[in-house]
Coordinates of C-alpha atoms and ligand atoms in Angstrom, one line a residue:
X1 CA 150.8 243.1 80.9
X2 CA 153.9 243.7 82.8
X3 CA 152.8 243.2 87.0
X4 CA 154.7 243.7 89.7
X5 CA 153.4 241.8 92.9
X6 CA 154.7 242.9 96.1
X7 CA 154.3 240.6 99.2
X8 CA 156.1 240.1 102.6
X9 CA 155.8 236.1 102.1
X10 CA 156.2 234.0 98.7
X11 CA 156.7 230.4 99.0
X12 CA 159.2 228.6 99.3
X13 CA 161.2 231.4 100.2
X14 CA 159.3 233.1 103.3
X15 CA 156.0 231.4 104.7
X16 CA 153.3 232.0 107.6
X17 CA 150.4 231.4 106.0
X18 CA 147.9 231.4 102.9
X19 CA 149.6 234.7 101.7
X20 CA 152.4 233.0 100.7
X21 CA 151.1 230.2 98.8
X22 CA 148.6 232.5 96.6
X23 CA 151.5 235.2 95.8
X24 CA 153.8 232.5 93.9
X25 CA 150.6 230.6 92.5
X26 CA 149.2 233.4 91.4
X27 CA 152.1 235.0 89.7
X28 CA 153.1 231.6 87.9
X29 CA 149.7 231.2 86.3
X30 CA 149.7 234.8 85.4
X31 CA 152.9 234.2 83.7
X32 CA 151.4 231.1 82.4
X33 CA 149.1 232.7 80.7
X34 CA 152.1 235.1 78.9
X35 CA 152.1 238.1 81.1
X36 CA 155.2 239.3 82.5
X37 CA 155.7 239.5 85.9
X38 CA 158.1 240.0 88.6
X39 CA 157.4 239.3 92.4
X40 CA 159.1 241.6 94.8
X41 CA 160.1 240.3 98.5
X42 CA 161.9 240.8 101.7
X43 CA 165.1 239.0 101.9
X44 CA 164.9 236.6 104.7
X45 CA 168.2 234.4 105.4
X46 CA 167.0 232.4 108.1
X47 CA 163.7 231.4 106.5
X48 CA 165.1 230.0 103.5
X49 CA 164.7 226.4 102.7
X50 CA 168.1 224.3 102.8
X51 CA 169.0 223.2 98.9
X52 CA 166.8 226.1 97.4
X53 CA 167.2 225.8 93.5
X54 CA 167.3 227.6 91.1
X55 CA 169.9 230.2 94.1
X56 CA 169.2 233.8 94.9
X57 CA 172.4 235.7 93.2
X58 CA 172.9 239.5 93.6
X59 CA 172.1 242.1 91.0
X60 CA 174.7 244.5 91.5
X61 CA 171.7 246.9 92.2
X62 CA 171.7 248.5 96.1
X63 CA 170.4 252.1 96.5
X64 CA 169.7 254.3 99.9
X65 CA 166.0 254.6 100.9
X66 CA 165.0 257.3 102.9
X67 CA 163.4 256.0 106.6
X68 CA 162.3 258.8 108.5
X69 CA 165.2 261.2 109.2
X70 CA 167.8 259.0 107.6
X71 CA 168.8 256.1 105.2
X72 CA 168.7 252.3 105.2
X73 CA 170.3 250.6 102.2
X74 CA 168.2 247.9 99.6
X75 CA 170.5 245.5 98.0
X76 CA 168.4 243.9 95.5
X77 CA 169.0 239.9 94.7
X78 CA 167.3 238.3 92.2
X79 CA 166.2 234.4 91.4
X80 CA 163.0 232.7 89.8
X81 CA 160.4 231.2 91.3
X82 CA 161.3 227.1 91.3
X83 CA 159.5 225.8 88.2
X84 CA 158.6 229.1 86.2
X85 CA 160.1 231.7 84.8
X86 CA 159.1 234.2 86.8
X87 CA 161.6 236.9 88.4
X88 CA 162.0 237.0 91.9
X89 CA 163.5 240.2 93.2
X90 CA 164.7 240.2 96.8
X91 CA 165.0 243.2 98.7
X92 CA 167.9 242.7 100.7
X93 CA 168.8 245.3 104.1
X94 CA 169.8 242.2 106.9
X95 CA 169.1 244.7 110.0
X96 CA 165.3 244.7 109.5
X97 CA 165.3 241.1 107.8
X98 CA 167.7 238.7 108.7
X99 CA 166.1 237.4 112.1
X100 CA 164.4 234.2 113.1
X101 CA 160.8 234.7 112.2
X102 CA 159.0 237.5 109.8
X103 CA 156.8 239.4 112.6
X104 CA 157.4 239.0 116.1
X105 CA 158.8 237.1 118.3
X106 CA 157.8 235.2 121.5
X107 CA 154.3 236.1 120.8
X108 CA 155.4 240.0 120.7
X109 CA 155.7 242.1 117.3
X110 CA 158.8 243.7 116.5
X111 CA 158.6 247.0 117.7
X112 CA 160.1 248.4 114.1
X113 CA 157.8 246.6 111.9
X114 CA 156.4 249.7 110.9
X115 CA 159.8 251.0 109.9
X116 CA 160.9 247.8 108.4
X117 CA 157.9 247.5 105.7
X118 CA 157.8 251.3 105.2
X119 CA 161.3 250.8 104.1
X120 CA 160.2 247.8 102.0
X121 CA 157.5 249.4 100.1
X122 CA 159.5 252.4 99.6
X123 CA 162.1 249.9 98.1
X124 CA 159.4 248.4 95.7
X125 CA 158.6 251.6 94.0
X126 CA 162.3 252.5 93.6
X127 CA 163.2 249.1 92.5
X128 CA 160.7 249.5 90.1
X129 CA 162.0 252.8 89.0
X130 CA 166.0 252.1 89.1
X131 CA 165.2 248.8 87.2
X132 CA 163.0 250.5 84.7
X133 CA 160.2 247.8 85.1
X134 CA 157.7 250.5 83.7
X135 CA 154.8 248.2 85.1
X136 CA 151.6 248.2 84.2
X137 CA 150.0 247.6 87.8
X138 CA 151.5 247.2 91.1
X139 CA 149.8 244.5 92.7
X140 CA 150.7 244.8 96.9
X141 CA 149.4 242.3 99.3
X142 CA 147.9 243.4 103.2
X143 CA 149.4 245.6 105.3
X144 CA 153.2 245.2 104.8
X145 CA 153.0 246.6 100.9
X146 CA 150.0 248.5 101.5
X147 CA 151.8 251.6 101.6
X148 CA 152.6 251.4 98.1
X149 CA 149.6 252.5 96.4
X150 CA 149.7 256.1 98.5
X151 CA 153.8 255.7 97.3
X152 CA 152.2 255.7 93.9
X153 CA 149.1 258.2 93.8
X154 CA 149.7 260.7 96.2
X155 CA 152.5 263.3 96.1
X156 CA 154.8 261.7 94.7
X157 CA 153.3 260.4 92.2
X158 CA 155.3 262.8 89.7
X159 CA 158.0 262.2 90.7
X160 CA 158.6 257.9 90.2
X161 CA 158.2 257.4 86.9
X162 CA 155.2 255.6 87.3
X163 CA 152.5 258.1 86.8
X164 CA 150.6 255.3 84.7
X165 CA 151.0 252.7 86.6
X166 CA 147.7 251.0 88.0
X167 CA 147.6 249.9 92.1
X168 CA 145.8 247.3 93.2
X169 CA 145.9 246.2 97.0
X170 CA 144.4 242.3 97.8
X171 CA 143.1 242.0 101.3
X172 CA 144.0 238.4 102.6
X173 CA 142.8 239.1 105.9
X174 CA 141.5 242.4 107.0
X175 CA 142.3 241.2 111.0
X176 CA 146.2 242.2 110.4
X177 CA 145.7 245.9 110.0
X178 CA 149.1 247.1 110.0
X179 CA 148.7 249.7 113.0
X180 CA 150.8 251.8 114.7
X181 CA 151.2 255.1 116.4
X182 CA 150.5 258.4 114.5
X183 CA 154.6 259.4 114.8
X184 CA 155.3 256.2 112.5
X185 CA 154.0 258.7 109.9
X186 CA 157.4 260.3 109.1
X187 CA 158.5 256.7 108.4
X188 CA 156.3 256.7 105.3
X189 CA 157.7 259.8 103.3
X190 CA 153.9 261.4 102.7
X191 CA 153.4 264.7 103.9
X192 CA 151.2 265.1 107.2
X193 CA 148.6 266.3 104.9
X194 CA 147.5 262.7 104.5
X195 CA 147.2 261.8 108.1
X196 CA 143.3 262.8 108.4
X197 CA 140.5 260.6 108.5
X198 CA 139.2 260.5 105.4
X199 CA 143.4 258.9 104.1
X200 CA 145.7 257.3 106.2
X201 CA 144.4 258.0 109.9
X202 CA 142.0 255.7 111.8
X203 CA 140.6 256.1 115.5
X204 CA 143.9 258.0 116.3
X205 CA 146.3 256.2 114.9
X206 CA 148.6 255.2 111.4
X207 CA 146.5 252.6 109.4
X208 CA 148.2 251.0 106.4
X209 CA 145.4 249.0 105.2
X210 CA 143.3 252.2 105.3
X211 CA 145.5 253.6 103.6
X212 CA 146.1 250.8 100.9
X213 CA 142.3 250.7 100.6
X214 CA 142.1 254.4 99.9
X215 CA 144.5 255.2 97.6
X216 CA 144.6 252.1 95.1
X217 CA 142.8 252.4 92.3
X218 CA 141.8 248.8 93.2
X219 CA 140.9 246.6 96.0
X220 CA 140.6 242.3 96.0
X221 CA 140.0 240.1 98.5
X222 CA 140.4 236.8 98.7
X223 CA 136.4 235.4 98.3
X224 CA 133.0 236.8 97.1
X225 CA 131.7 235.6 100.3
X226 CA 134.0 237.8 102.6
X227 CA 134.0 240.7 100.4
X228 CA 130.8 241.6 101.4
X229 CA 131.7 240.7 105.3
X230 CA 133.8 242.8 106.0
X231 CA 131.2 245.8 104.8
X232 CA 128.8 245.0 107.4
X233 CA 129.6 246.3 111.5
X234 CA 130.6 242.3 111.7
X235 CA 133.4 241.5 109.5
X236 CA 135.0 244.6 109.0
X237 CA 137.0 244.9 111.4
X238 CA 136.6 248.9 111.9
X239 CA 137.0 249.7 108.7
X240 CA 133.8 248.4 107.5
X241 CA 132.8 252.0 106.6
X242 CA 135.8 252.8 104.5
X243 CA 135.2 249.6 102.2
X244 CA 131.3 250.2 102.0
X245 CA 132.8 253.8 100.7
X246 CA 135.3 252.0 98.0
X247 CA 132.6 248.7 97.6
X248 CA 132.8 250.4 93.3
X249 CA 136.7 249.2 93.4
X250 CA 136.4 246.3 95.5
X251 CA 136.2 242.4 94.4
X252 CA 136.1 239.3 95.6
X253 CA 138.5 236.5 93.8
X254 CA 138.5 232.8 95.2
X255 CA 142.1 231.5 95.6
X256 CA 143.3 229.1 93.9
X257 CA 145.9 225.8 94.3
X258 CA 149.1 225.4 92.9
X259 CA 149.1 222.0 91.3
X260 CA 152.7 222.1 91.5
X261 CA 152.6 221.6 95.4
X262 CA 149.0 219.9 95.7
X263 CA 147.7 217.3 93.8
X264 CA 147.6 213.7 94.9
X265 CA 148.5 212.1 91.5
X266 CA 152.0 213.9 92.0
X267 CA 153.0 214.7 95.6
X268 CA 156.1 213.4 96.7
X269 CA 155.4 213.0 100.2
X270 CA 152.7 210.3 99.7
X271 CA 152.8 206.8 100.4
X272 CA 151.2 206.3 97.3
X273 CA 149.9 208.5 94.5
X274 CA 146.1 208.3 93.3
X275 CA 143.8 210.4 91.4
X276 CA 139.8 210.2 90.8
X277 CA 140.3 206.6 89.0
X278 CA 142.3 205.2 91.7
X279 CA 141.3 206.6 95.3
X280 CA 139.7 203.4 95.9
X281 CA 143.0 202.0 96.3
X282 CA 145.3 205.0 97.2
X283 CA 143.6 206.5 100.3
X284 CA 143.3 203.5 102.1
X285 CA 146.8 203.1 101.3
X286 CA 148.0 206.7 102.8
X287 CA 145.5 206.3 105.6
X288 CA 147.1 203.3 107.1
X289 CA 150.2 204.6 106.9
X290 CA 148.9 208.0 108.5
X291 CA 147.9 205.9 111.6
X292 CA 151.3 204.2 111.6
X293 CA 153.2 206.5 111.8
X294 CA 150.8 208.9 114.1
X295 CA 150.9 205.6 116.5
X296 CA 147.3 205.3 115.8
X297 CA 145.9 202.1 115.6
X298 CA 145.8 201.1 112.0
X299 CA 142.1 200.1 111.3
X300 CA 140.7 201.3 107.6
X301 CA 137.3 201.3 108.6
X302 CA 137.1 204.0 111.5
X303 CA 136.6 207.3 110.4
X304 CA 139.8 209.7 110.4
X305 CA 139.4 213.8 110.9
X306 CA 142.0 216.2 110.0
X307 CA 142.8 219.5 110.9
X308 CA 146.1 222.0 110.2
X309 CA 145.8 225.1 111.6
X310 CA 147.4 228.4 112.6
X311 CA 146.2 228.0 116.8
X312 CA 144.6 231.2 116.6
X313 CA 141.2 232.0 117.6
X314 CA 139.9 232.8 113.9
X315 CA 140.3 229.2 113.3
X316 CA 137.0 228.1 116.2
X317 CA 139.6 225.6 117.9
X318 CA 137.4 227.5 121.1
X319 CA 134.0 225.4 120.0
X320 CA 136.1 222.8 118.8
X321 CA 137.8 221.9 122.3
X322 CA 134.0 221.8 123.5
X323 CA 132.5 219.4 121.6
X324 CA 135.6 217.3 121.6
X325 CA 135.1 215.1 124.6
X326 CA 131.7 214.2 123.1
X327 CA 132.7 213.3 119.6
X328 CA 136.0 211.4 121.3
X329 CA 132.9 209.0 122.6
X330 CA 132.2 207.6 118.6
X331 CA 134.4 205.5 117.0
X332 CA 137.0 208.4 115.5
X333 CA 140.5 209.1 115.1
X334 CA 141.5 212.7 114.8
X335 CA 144.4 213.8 113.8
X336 CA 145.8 217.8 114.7
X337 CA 148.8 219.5 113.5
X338 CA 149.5 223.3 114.0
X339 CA 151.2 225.8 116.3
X340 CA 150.4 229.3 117.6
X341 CA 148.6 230.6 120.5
X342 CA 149.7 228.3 123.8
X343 CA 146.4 227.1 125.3
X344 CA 145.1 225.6 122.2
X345 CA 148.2 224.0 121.8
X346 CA 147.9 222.8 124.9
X347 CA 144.5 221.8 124.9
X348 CA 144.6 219.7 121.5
X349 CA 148.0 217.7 123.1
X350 CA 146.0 217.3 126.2
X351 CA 143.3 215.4 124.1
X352 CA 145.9 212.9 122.9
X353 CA 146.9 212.1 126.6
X354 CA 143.2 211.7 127.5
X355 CA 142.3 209.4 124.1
X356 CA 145.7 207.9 123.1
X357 CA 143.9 205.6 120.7
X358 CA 142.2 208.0 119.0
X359 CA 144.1 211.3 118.7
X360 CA 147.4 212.5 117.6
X361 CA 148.6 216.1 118.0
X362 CA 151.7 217.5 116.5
X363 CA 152.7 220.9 117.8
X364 CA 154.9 222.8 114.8
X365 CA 154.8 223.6 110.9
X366 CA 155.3 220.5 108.8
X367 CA 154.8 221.1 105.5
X368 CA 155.2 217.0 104.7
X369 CA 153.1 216.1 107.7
X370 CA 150.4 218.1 106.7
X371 CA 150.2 216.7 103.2
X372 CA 150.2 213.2 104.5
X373 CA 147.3 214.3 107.0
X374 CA 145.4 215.8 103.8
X375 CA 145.8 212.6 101.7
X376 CA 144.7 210.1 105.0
X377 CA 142.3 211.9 106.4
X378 CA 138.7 210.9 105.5
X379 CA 137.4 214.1 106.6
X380 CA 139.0 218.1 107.4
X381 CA 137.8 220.3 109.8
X382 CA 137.7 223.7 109.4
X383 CA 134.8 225.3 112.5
X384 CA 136.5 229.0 111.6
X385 CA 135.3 231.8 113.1
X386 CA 136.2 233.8 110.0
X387 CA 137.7 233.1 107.1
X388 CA 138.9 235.1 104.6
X389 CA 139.5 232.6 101.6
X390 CA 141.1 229.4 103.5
X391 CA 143.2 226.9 101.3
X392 CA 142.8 223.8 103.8
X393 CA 139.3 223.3 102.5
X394 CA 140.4 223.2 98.8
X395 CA 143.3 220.9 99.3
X396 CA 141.1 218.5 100.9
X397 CA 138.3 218.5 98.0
X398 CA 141.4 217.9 95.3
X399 CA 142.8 215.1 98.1
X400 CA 139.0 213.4 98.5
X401 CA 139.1 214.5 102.1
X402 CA 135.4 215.8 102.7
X403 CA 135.5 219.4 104.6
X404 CA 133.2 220.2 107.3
X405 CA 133.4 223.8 107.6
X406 CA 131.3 226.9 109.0
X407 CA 129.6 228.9 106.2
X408 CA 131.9 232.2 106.3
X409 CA 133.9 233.3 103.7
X410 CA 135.7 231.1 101.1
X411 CA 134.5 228.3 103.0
X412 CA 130.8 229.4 102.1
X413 CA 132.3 229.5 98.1
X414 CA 134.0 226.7 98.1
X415 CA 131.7 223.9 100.1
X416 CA 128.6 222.3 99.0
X417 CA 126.4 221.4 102.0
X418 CA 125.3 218.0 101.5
X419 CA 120.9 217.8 101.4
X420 CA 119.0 215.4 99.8
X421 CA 118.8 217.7 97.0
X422 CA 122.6 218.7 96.4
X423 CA 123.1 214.7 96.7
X424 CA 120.5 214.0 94.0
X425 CA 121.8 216.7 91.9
X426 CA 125.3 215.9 92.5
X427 CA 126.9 219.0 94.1
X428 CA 127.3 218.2 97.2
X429 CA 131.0 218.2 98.2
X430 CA 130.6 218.6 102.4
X431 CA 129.3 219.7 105.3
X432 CA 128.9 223.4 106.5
X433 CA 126.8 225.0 109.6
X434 CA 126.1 228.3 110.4
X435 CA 126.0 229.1 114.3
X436 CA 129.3 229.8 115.8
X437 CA 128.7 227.5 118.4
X438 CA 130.1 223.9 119.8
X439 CA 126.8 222.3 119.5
X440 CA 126.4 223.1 115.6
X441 CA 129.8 222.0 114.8
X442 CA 128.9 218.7 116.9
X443 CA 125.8 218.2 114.9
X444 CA 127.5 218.7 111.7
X445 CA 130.3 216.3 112.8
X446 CA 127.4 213.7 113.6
X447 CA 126.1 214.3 110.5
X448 CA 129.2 213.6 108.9
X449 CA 129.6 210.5 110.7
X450 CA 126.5 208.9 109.4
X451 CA 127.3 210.3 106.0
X452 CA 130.4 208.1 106.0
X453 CA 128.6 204.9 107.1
X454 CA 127.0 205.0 104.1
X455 CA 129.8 204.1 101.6
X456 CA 128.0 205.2 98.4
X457 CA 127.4 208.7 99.5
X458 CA 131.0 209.2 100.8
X459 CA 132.2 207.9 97.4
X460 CA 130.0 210.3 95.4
X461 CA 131.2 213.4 98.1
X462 CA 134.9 212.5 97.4
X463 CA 134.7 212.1 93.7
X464 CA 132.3 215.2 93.4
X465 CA 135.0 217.1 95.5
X466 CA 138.1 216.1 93.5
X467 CA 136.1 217.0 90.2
X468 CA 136.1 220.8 91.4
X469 CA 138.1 223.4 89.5
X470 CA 140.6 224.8 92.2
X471 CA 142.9 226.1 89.8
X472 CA 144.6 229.2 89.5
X473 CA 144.0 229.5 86.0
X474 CA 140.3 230.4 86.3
X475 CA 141.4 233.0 89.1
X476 CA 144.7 234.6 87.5
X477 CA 142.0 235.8 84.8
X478 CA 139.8 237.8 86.8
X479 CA 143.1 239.2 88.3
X480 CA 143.8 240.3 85.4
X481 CA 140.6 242.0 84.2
X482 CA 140.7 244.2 87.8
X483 CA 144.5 245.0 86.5
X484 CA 142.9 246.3 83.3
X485 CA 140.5 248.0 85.1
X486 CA 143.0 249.2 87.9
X487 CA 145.1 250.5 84.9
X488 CA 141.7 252.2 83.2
X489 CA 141.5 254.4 86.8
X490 CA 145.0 255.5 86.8
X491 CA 144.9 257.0 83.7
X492 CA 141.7 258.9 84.6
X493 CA 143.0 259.6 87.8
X494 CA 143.7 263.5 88.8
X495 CA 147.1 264.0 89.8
X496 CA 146.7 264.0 93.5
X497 CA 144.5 261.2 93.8
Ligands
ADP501 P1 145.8 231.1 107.0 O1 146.5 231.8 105.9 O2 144.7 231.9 107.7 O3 146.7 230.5 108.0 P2 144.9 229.2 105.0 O4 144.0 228.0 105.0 O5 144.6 230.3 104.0 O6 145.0 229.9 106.4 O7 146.4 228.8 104.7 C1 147.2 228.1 105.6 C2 148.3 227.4 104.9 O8 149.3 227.1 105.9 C3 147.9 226.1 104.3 O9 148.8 225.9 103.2 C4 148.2 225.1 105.4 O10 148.4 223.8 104.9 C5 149.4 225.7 106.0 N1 149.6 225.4 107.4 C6 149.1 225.9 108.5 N2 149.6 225.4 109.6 C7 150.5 224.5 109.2 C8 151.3 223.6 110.0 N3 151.3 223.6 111.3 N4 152.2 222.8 109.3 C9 152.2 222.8 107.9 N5 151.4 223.6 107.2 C10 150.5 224.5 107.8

């Protein structure tokens, strides 16, 4: 098939979270398995990583897009993604892109991000049309590209040269809406016909997910598990209703990991490499010099938690901070990287003060600190509130790092509780509870703690956990039967759709 994904974030070029990683893992195993694709982004000058290989050149290609009542340029670049052969376009227009960060800034969004990725999924759709990509499916990604399948099936859907081709919109995390004030509307090119309740319109104001959700032919998410939550009241963030209306088009598909960026047996930021055979010996190895160079005290026998985190509230660092002081009591090290909202921030570097011998915080993103966390660690903790698909928790199975998690989305998929029974029949790969509350996630941390006392259980959990299939292989296929399926609608679609 030929696939165009269109994303704000693609690593290594433009990261803020999970997006990123699953939009270049994704579209390499596609083209691993002999499709052709091409991912579309944002050109971001000051997020790229120093020494990028293979470089971004131009195209020669630059057009006008229309942006309400005038025109902003797209330059297109191009480059590959590092260790494929997949095409990378960047869309190139350095007023809405070339600044520090991809949203906002000092904890406010830019006030044109509306603008900025109407322009950008305007861009997609004539990039595909002045390149003659003739693909098969557009594939957009949240908000930021969600425009794109109204760009495709509404009016003027005669008009791009793409009358064929399939949209599908994947939901990473329904939270980020893409909201803004009805007026925005002109920025999107569709007629005013659209802005009703039933399309693009919800309680009052312009909703691109909505509107991503309505018109593809379409709709992922990132888990079984949270496909269904956010139908229900719950999880569905107000539009709950809209995706119970489009549940016939909607599927859940479990994110996978790139091999290329996580797997033990390979990672360069390691102390030393190990794999099933040799964790014995490797852990330990990475674990002591986690605690050296966190200024822990370096004792193999104590048990180390992890967690990396955005600081946001999703992430239950709330009943995190109050069990804490209680857990701090055992014999534990913990070990916190992440950045975001201040007071967590704060209260996670205020534990470190208060238990220097047990706790090390790192405020920032550190993509090599976060590996070496992942391979040290004996266990990850992951208390989320909500969790669309979650990538921590899988990295930690591949790295023998058992995850204790709350059962919500991908972490309900992707964890094994351990019971007498799921140890007996070997499936057991961690620990989950239920309650969103600091005394279950204590419990379960207790739990784990006498888990790991008893070293022939924690063996079995870590080499039951690196067994798992987390690849991307298994998930690029199901992408690629709702691509048929997306194409199959478009075909039978009426022209207004
Ligand atoms: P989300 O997308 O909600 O932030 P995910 O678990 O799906 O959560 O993905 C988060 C990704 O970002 C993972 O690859 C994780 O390792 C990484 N990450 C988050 N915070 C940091 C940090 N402070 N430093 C390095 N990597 C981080």
């Amino acid at each position: 098939m030929r696939i165009v994904l269109a994303s704000s974030e693609a690593v290594p070029f433009a990261k803020t979270g999970g997006l990123a990683d699953v939009v270049s893992a994704l579209a390499k195993a596609l083209g691993e398995l002999g499709h052709q694709v091409w991912v579309i982004i944002p050109h971001y000058p000051q997020q790229l990583p120093r020494n990028l290989s293979p470089a971004i050149e131009p195209a020669n290609i630059s057009f006008p897009v229309p942006i309400g009542t005038r025109a902003a340029d797209a330059r297109i670049l191009w480059s590959t993604l590092p260790g494929s052969e997949v095409t990378v376009l960047h869309v190139d227009q350095p007023a809405y892109f070339n600044r520090p960060s991809l949203y906002n800034e000092g904890g406010r969004d830019f006030p044109d991000n509306c603008e900025r990725f109407c322009f950008f999924s305007r861009a997609v759709v004539e990039t595909c049309r002045r390149m003659v990509l003739r693909p098969d499916v557009i594939h957009a990604n949240d908000w930021q590209t969600a425009l794109i399948p109204a760009l495709l099936k509404a009016e003027h859907r005669k008009t791009t040269g793409l009358s064929n081709t399939g949209a599908v919109l994947t939901i990473h995390n329904l939270a980020f809406q893409g909201r803004f004030w009805h007026w925005d509307m002109h920025l999107t090119g569709l007629d005013w016909k659209y802005f009703n309740w039933r399309q693009m319109e919800a309680y009052g104001q312009l909703n691109l997910m909505k509107t991503g959700i309505v018109f593809s032919d379409m709709v992922t998410t990132v888990s079984p598990t949270y496909a269904r939550e956010i139908q229900t009241p719950e999880g569905g963030c107000g539009l709950n209703g809209v995706l119970t209306a489009h549940r016939d088009s909607l599927v859940g598909i479990l994110n996978g990991v790139d091999p290329d960026d996580w797997n033990p047996a390979t990672d360069p930021h390691l102390a030393r490499n190990y794999d099933a055979a040799t964790v014995a010996e490797g852990k330990p190895a990475c674990k002591a010099w986690l605690q050296n160079h966190l200024g822990l005290p370096a004792r193999a026998d104590v048990p180390m938690f992890g967690l990396i985190s955005r600081m946001a509230d999703q992430k239950g660092l709330d009943i995190l901070g109050q069990c804490l002081d209680e857990v701090l009591q055992q014999d534990v090290q913990m070990a916190f990287l992440g950045t975001g909202e201040r007071h967590y921030e704060e209260m996670l570097v205020a534990k470190q003060r208060d238990y220097p011998q047990k706790v090390a915080t790192r405020i920032g993103f550190n993509e090599g600190l976060a590996h070496q966390i992942e391979a040290g660690i004996d266990a990850f903790l992951m208390p989320s509130r909500y969790e669309p698909c979650g990538l921590n928790q899988m990295y930690s199975l591949i790295y023998g790092s058992v995850p204790v998690v709350r059962t919500v989305g991908g972490l309900a998929d992707s964890v094994v509780d351990t019971t007498p029974e799921t140890l007996a029949n070997r499936t057991a790969t961690g620990f989950r509870f239920d309650d969103y509350s600091s005394e279950a996630l204590k419990r379960t941390i207790f739990r784990t703690l006498e888990a790991y006392r008893n070293r022939a259980t924690w063996t079995q959990l870590m080499r039951t956990g690196m067994a798992q299939d987390c690849s991307w292989g298994r998930s690029a296929k199901e992408y690629v039967r709702v691509y048929e399926q997306a194409q199959a609608k478009s075909a039978a679609r009426p022209a207004d759709g």
